[in-house]
Short mmCIF file of C-alpha atoms in Angstrom, two decimals:
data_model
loop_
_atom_site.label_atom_id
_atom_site.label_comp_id
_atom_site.label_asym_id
_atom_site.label_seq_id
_atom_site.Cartn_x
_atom_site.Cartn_y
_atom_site.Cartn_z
CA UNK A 1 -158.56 90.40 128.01
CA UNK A 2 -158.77 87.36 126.63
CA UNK A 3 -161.69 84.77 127.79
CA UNK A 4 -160.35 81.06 127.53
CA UNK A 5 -163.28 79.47 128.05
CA UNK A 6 -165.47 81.24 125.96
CA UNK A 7 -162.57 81.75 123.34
CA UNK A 8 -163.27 85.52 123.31
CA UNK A 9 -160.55 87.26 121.38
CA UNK A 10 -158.80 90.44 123.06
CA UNK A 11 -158.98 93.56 121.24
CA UNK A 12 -156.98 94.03 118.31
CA UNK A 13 -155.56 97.21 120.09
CA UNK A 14 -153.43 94.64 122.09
CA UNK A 15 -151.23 93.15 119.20
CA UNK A 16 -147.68 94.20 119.63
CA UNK A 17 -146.40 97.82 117.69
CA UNK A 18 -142.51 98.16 116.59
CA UNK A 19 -141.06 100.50 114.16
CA UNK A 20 -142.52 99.48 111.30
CA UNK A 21 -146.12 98.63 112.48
CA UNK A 22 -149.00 100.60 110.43
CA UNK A 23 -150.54 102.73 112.65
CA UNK A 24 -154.66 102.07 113.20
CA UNK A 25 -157.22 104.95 113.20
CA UNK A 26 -160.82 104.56 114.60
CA UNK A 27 -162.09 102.71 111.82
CA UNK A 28 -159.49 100.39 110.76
CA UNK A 29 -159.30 99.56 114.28
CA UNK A 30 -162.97 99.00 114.72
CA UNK A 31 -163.56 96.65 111.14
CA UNK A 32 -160.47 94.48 112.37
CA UNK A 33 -162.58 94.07 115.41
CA UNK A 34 -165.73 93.08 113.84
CA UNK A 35 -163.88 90.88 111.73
CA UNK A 36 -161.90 88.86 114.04
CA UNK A 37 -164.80 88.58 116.66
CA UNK A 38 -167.17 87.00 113.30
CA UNK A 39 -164.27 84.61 112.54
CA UNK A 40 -164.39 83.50 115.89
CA UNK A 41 -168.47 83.68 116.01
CA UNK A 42 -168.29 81.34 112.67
CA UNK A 43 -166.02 78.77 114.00
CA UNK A 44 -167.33 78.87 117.33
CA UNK A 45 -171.51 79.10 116.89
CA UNK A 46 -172.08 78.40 113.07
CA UNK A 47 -169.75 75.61 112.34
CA UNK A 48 -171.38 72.95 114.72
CA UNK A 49 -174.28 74.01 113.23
CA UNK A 50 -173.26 72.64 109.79
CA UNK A 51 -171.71 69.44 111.32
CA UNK A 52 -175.28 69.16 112.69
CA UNK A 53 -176.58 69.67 108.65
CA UNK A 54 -174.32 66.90 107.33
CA UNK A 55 -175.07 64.66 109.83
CA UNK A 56 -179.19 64.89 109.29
CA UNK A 57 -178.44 64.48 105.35
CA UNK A 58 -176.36 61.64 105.26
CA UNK A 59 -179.36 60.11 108.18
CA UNK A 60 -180.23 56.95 107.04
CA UNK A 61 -178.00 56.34 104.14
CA UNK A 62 -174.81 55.15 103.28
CA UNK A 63 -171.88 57.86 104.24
CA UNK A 64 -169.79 59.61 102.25
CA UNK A 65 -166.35 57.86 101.44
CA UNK A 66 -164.61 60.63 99.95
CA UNK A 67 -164.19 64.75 100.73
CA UNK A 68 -164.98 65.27 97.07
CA UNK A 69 -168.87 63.08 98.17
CA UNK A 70 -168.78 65.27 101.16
CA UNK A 71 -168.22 68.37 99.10
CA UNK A 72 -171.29 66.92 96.66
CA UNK A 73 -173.61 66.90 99.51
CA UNK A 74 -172.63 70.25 101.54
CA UNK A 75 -172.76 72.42 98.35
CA UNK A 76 -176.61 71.90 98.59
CA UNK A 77 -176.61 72.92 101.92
CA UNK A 78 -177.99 76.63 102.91
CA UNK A 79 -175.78 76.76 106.01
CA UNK A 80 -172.52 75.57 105.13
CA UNK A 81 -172.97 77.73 101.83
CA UNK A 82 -173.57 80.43 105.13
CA UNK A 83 -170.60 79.41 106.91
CA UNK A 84 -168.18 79.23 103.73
CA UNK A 85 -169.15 82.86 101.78
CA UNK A 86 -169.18 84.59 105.38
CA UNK A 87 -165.34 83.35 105.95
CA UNK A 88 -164.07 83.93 102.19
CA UNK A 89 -165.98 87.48 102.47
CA UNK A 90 -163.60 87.93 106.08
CA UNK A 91 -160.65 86.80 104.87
CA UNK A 92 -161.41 89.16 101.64
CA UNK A 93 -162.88 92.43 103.79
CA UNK A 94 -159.19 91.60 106.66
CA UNK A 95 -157.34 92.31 103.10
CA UNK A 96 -158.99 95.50 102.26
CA UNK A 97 -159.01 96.84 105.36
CA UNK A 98 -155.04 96.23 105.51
CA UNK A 99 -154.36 97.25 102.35
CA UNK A 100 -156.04 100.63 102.46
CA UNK A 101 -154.75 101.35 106.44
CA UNK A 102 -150.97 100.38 104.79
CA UNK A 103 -151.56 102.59 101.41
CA UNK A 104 -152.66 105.49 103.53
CA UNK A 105 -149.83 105.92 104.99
CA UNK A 106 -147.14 103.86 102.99
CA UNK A 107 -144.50 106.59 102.59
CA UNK A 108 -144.42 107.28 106.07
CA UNK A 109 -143.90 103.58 106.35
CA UNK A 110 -141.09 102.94 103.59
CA UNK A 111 -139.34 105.85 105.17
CA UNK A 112 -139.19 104.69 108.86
CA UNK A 113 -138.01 100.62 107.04
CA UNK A 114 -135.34 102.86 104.73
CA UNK A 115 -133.92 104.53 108.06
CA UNK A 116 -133.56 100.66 109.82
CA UNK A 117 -132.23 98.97 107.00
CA UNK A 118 -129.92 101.13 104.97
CA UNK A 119 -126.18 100.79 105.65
CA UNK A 120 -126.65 96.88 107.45
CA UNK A 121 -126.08 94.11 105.68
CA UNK A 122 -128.14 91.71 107.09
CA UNK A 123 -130.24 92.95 104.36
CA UNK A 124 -129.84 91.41 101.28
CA UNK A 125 -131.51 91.90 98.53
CA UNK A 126 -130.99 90.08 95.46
CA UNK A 127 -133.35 91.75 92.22
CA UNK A 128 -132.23 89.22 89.97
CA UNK A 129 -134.21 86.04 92.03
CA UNK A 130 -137.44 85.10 89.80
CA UNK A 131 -140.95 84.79 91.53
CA UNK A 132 -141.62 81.35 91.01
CA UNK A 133 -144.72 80.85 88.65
CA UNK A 134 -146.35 78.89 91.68
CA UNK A 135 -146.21 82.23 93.85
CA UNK A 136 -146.41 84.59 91.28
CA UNK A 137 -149.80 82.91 89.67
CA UNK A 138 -152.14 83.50 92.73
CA UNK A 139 -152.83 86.28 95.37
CA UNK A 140 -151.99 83.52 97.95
CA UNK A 141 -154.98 84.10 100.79
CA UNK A 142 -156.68 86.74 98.84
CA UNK A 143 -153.87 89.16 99.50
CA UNK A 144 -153.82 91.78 96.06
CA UNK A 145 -150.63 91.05 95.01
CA UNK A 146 -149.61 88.48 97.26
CA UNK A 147 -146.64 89.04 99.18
CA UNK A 148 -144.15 89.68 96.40
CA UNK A 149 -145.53 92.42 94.13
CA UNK A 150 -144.22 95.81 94.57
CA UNK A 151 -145.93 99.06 94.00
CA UNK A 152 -142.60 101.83 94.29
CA UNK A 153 -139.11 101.63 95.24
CA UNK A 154 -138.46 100.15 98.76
CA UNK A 155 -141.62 99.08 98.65
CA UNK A 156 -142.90 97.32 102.03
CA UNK A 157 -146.72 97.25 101.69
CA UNK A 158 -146.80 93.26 101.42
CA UNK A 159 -145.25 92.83 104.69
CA UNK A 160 -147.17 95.56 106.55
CA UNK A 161 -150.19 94.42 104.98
CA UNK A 162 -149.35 90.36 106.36
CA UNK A 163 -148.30 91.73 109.41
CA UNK A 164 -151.33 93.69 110.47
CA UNK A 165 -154.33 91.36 109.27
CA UNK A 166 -153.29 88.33 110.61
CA UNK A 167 -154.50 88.71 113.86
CA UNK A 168 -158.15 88.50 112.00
CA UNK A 169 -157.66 85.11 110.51
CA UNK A 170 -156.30 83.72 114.15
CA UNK A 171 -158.69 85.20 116.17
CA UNK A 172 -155.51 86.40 118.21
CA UNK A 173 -154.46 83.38 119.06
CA UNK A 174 -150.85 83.38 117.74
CA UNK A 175 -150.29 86.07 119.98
CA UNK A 176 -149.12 89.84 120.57
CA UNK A 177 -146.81 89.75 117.68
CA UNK A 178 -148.37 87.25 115.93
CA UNK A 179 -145.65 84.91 116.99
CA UNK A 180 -146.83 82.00 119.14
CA UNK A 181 -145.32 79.35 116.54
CA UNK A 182 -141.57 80.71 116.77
CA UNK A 183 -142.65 80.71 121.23
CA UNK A 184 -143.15 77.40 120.97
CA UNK A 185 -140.06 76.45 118.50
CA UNK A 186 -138.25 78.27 121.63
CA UNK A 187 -140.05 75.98 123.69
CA UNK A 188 -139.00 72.90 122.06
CA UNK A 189 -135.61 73.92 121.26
CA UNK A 190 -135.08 74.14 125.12
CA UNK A 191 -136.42 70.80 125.58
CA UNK A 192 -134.19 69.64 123.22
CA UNK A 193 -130.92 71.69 124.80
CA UNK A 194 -131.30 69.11 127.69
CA UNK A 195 -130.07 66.40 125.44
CA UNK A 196 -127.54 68.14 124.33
CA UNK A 197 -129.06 69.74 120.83
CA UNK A 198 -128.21 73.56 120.28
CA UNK A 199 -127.86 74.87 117.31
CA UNK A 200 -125.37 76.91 116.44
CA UNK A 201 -126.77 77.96 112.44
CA UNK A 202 -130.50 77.98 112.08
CA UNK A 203 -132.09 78.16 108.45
CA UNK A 204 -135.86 79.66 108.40
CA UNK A 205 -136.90 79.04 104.49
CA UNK A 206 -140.27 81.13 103.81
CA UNK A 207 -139.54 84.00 106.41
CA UNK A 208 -141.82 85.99 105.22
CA UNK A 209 -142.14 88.71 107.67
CA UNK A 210 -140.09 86.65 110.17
CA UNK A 211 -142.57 85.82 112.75
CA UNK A 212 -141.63 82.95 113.49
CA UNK A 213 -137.64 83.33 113.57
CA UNK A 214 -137.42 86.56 115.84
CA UNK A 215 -138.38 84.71 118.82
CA UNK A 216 -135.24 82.15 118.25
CA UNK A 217 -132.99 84.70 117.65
CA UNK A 218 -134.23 86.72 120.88
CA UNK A 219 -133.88 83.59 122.82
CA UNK A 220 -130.53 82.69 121.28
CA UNK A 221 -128.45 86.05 120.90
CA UNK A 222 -125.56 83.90 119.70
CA UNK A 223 -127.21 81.80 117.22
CA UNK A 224 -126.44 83.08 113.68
CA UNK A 225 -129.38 83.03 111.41
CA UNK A 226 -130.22 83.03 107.94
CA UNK A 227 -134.11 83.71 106.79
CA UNK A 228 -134.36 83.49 103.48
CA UNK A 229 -137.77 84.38 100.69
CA UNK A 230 -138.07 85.53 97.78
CA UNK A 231 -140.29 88.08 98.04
CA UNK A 232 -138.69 91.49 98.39
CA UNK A 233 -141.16 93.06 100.01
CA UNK A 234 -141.52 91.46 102.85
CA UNK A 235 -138.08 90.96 103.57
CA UNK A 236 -137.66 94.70 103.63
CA UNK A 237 -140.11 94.68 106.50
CA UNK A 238 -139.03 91.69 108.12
CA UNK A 239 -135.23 93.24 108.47
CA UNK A 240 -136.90 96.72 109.81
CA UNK A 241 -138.95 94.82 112.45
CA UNK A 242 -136.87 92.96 113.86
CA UNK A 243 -133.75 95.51 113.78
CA UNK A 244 -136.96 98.13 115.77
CA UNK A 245 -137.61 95.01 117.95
CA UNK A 246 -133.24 95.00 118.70
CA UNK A 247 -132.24 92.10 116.64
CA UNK A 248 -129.35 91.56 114.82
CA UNK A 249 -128.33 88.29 114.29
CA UNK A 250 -130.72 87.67 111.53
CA UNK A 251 -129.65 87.64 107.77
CA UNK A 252 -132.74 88.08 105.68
CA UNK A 253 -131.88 87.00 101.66
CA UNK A 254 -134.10 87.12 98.98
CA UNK A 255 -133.07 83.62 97.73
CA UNK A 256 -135.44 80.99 96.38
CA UNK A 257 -135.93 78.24 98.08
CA UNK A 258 -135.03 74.97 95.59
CA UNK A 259 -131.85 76.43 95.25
CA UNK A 260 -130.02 77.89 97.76
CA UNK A 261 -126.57 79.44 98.15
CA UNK A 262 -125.01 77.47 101.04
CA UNK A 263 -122.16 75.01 101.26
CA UNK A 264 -123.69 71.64 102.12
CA UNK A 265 -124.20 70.89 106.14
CA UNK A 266 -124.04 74.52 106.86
CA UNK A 267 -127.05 74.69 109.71
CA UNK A 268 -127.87 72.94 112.55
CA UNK A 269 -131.91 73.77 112.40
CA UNK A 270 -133.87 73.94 109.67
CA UNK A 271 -137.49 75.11 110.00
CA UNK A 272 -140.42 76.10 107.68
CA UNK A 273 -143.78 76.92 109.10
CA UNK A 274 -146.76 76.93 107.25
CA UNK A 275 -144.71 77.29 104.30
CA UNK A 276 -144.87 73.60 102.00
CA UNK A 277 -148.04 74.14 101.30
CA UNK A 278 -147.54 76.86 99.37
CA UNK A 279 -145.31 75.10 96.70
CA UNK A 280 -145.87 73.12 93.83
CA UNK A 281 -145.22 69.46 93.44
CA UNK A 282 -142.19 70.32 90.88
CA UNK A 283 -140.64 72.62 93.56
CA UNK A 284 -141.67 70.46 97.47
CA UNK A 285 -138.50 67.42 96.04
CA UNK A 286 -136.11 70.28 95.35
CA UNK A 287 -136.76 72.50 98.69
CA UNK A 288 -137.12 69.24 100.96
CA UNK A 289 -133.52 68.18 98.67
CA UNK A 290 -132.18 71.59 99.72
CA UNK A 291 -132.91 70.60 103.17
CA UNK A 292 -131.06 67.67 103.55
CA UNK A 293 -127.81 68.83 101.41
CA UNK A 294 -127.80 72.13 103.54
CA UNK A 295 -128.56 70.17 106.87
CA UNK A 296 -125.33 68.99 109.45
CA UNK A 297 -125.08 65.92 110.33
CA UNK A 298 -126.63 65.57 113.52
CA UNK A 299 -128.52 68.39 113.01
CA UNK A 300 -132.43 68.51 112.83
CA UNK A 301 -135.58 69.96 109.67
CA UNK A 302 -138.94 71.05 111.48
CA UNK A 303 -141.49 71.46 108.93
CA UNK A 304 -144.58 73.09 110.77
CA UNK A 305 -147.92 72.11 108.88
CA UNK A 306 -151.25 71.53 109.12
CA UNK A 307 -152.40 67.56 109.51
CA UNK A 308 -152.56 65.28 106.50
CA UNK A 309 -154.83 63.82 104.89
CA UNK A 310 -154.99 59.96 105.83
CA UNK A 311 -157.14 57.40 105.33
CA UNK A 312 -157.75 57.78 109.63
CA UNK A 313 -159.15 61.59 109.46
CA UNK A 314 -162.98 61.20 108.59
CA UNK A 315 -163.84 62.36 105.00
CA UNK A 316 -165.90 65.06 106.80
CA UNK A 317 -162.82 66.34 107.97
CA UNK A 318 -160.47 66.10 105.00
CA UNK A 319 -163.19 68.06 103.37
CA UNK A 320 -163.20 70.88 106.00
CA UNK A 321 -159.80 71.15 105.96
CA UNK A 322 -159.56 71.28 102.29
CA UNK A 323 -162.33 74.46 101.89
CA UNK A 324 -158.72 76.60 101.73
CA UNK A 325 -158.31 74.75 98.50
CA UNK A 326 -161.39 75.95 96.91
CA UNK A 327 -161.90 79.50 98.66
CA UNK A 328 -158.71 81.16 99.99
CA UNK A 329 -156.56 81.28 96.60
CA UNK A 330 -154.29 77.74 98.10
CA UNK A 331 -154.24 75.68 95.42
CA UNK A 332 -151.12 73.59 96.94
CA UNK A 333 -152.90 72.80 99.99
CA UNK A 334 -154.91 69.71 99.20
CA UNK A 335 -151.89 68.28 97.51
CA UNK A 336 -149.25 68.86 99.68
CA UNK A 337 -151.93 67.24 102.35
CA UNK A 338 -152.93 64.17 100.61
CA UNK A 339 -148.75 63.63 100.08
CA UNK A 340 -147.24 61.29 102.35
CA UNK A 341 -144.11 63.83 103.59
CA UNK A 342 -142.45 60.84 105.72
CA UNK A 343 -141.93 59.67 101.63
CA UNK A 344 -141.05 62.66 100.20
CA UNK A 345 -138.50 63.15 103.20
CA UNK A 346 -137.03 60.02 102.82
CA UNK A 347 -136.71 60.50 98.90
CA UNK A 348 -134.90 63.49 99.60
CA UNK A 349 -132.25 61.90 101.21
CA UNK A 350 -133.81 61.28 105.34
CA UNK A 351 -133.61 57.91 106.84
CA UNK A 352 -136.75 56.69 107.47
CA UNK A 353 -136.70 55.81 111.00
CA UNK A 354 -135.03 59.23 111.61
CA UNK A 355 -138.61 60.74 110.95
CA UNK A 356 -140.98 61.62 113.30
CA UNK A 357 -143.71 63.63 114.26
CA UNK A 358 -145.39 65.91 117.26
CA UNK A 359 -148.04 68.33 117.81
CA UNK A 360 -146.90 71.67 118.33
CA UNK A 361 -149.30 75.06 120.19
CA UNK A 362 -148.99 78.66 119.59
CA UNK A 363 -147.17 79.72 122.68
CA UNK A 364 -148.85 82.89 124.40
CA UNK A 365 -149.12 85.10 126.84
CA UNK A 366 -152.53 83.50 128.49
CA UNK A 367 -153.50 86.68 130.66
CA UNK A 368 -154.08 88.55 127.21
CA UNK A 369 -154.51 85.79 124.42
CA UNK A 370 -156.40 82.42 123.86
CA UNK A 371 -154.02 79.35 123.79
CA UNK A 372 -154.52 76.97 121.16
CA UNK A 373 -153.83 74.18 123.18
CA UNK A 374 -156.28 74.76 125.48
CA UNK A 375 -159.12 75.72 123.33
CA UNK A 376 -162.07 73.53 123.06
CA UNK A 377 -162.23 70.95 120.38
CA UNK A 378 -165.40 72.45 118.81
CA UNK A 379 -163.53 75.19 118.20
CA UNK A 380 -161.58 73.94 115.33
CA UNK A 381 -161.86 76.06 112.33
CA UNK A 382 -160.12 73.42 110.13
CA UNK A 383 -156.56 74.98 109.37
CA UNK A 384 -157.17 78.43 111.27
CA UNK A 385 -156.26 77.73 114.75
CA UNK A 386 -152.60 77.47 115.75
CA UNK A 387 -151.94 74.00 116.03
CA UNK A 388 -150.02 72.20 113.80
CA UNK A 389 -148.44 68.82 113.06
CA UNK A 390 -144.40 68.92 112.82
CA UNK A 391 -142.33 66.52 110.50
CA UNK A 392 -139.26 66.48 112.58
CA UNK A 393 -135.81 64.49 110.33
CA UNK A 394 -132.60 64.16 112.03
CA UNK A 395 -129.65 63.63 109.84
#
C-alpha cells in the first residue's frame, strides 16, 4: 500500500490486468520494482540534493538568466550529472525490461487482441495513413521503435510495451490502470454537467493506448467516441483493452491528426493529453486548426500539458523541466513549452477571452496509490508527476 507521506510507491503487482495485459514473471516483476522505487528515490532524496549544488555555485555571483546558463553550470556538476544518467539509464532499463517481458510472449498476446477485435468495427485500421516524419524520426521516450513500428502482422508489442512500463516512469501515481488523467477528466466533466455541459461526441486525438478515454466512456455509456492515432499498433491494443475492460462505445481510427476525416462541428469535447508536445511546429497550427473546424459551437478543447515556459518560472526550473529535451528522445518538448498556446489557439481560430487555464491531478484510488495532488512539493520530478496545466477553449 501506498505511503502518502513518504511517497512510497505500491508494488507494481497492484496495477490493473485485462485481456490484453502482458503477464509478469519473478523477474520482470522484481526489475519494474527496483526501477520505479529508484525513480522515486531520485526525485525524492537526490534531486534536492542538486538544487542544494546549484545554489552553492551560483553563491556569491550573479544568477543565471537563462536555462541554457543553468544548463552551462550544472553540466560541471558531479551530482546532477548523478541524478540525470541514473534517470535516462531508468527510463532506458523500464524499456528493456518491457520489451523483452512483451516479446516473450507476443504471440500469445496478438492472439488473445485478434480474438477481441476481429469482426467489430470500432476497429479501424487504415494502412494507407503515413507516420509523420516527426514520429517516425525518434524512439519517442527511448521506446525501440516508438509506438508505431511493427514487428509481424497484428502486431501489438508497442501498446503492451507503453502499457506495462509506465507505471515506472510515474512512480504509480497515475494509478491502477495507469489512468488517473482520464479520472480526473471524469471529474471535471461532472463539474461541468452542473452547468449544463455534456457532451454528447467526444474526440481523444493521440489515444495511444486509450488511457485516458476509457474512463469517459465508462462514466458516459452513451457518449459516442472517436480516439483517433496513427500508430497501428497501439490502436490494436487500445481496441482489445478496452473491449476486455467491457467497452464499446469507443471508435479507435488510425487517422493522423492535422487532417482528420470529420464534418466540421462534429464533437462536443475535444481532449489531448500529453500529446502537443510530441509534434512539430509545422504540424501543432494544423492539429490545433483541426480542433477548432471539428469543434461545436458551444462545445469545449482540453489540451492536458505540462507548464510553460514563462518568463515567471525561475530559469532553474525551465531548465529542469527541459532535461526531457536533451535525454528522453523529446525533441518537441522545449518548443512546444517556450510557445505561447493561448496564441497559437487563438490563431487557429479561438477567441481569446474564450481561453483559459486550470491545474488538473491524477485521480486515484488513495488507499493503494500516491495522489499527485497531495504529494509534497519537493517531490517534483520536473514533468514526471501527474499534474498538468490544461488549455481549456470554448467555441
Amino acid at each position: 500500500m501506498a505511503n502518502t507521506d513518504r511517497q512510497v510507491p505500491p508494488a507494481w503487482n497492484a496495477v490493473g490486468r485485462h485481456g490484453v495485459f502482458p503477464e509478469a514473471n519473478h523477474d520482470e516483476i522484481a526489475r519494474f520494482n527496483f526501477l520505479t522505487n529508484l525513480n522515486m528515490h531520485l526525485a525524492s532524496r537526490v534531486l534536492p540534493g542538486v538544487r542544494k549544488a546549484y545554489d552553492k555555485r551560483i553563491e556569491g555571483t550573479t544568477a543565471p538568466s537563462s536555462r541554457r546558463e543553468v544548463g552551462e553550470l550544472l553540466r560541471r556538476e558531479p551530482l546532477y550529472q548523478l541524478w540525470s544518467s541514473l534517470r535516462r539509464n531508468t527510463m532506458e532499463m523500464r524499456q528493456q525490461n518491457s520489451r523483452a517481458m512483451v516479446f516473450r510472449q507476443l504471440p500469445d498476446l496478438i492472439e488473445k487482441a485478434r480474438q477481441l477485435n476481429d469482426g467489430h468495427d470500432n476497429l479501424q485500421m487504415n494502412p494507407a495513413v503515413e507516420i509523420p516524419r516527426y514520429v517516425s524520426a525518434v524512439d519517442t521516450h527511448c521506446m525501440p521503435g516508438s509506438y508505431h513500428t511493427e514487428y509481424c502482422d497484428d502486431d501489438v508489442a508497442a501498446g503492451a510495451n507503453y502499457d506495462s512500463g509506465i507505471f515506472v516512469t510515474t512512480a504509480g501515481m497515475l494509478g491502477r490502470y495507469s489512468d488517473g488523467g482520464g479520472q480526473a477528466l471524469v471529474e471535471w466533466l461532472r463539474e461541468e454537467a452542473k452547468s449544463g455541459y455534456r457532451p454528447k461526441r467526444i474526440l481523444d486525438i493521440g489515444c495511444t493506448v486509450g488511457h485516458n478515454i476509457v474512463p469517459l466512456a465508462q462514466a458516459f455509456p452513451d457518449t459516442e467516441i472517436l480516439a483517433i492515432d496513427v500508430s497501428a499498433p497501439v490502436l490494436r491494443y487500445a481496441h482489445a483493452r478496452a473491449r476486455s475492460l467491457g467497452i464499446d462505445n469507443i471508435t479507435f481510427r488510425q487517422e493522423n491528426a492535422e487532417s482528420i476525416a470529420a464534418e466540421d462541428g462534429s464533437f462536443d469535447l475535444i481532449i489531448t493529453c500529453m500529446f502537443l508536445h510530441e509534434t512539430s511546429n509545422l504540424a501543432l497550427p494544423r492539429i490545433l486548426a483541426e480542433t477548432h473546424r471539428l469543434l461545436a459551437n458551444g462545445g469545449k478543447v482540453v489540451h492536458i500539458e505540462q507548464p510553460q515556459f514563462t518568463p515567471d518560472m525561475p530559469p532553474y526550473e525551465q531548465f529542469m523541466r527541459d532535461w526531457d529535451t536533451r535525454n528522453n528522445n523529446e525533441p518537441f518538448w522545449g518548443t512546444l513549452h517556450d510557445l505561447d498556446l493561448f496564441e497559437a489557439m487563438a490563431q487557429a481560430g479561438f477567441a481569446r477571452e474564450n481561453i483559459t487555464t486550470r491545474n488538473l491531478f491524477a485521480v486515484v484510488d488513495e488507499t493503494l496509490f500516491p495522489s499527485a495532488a497531495k504529494a509534497a512539493a519537493d517531490s517534483e520530478d520536473y514533468g514526471r508527476k501527474p499534474a498538468w496545466h490544461t488549455y481549456i477553449a470554448s467555441k
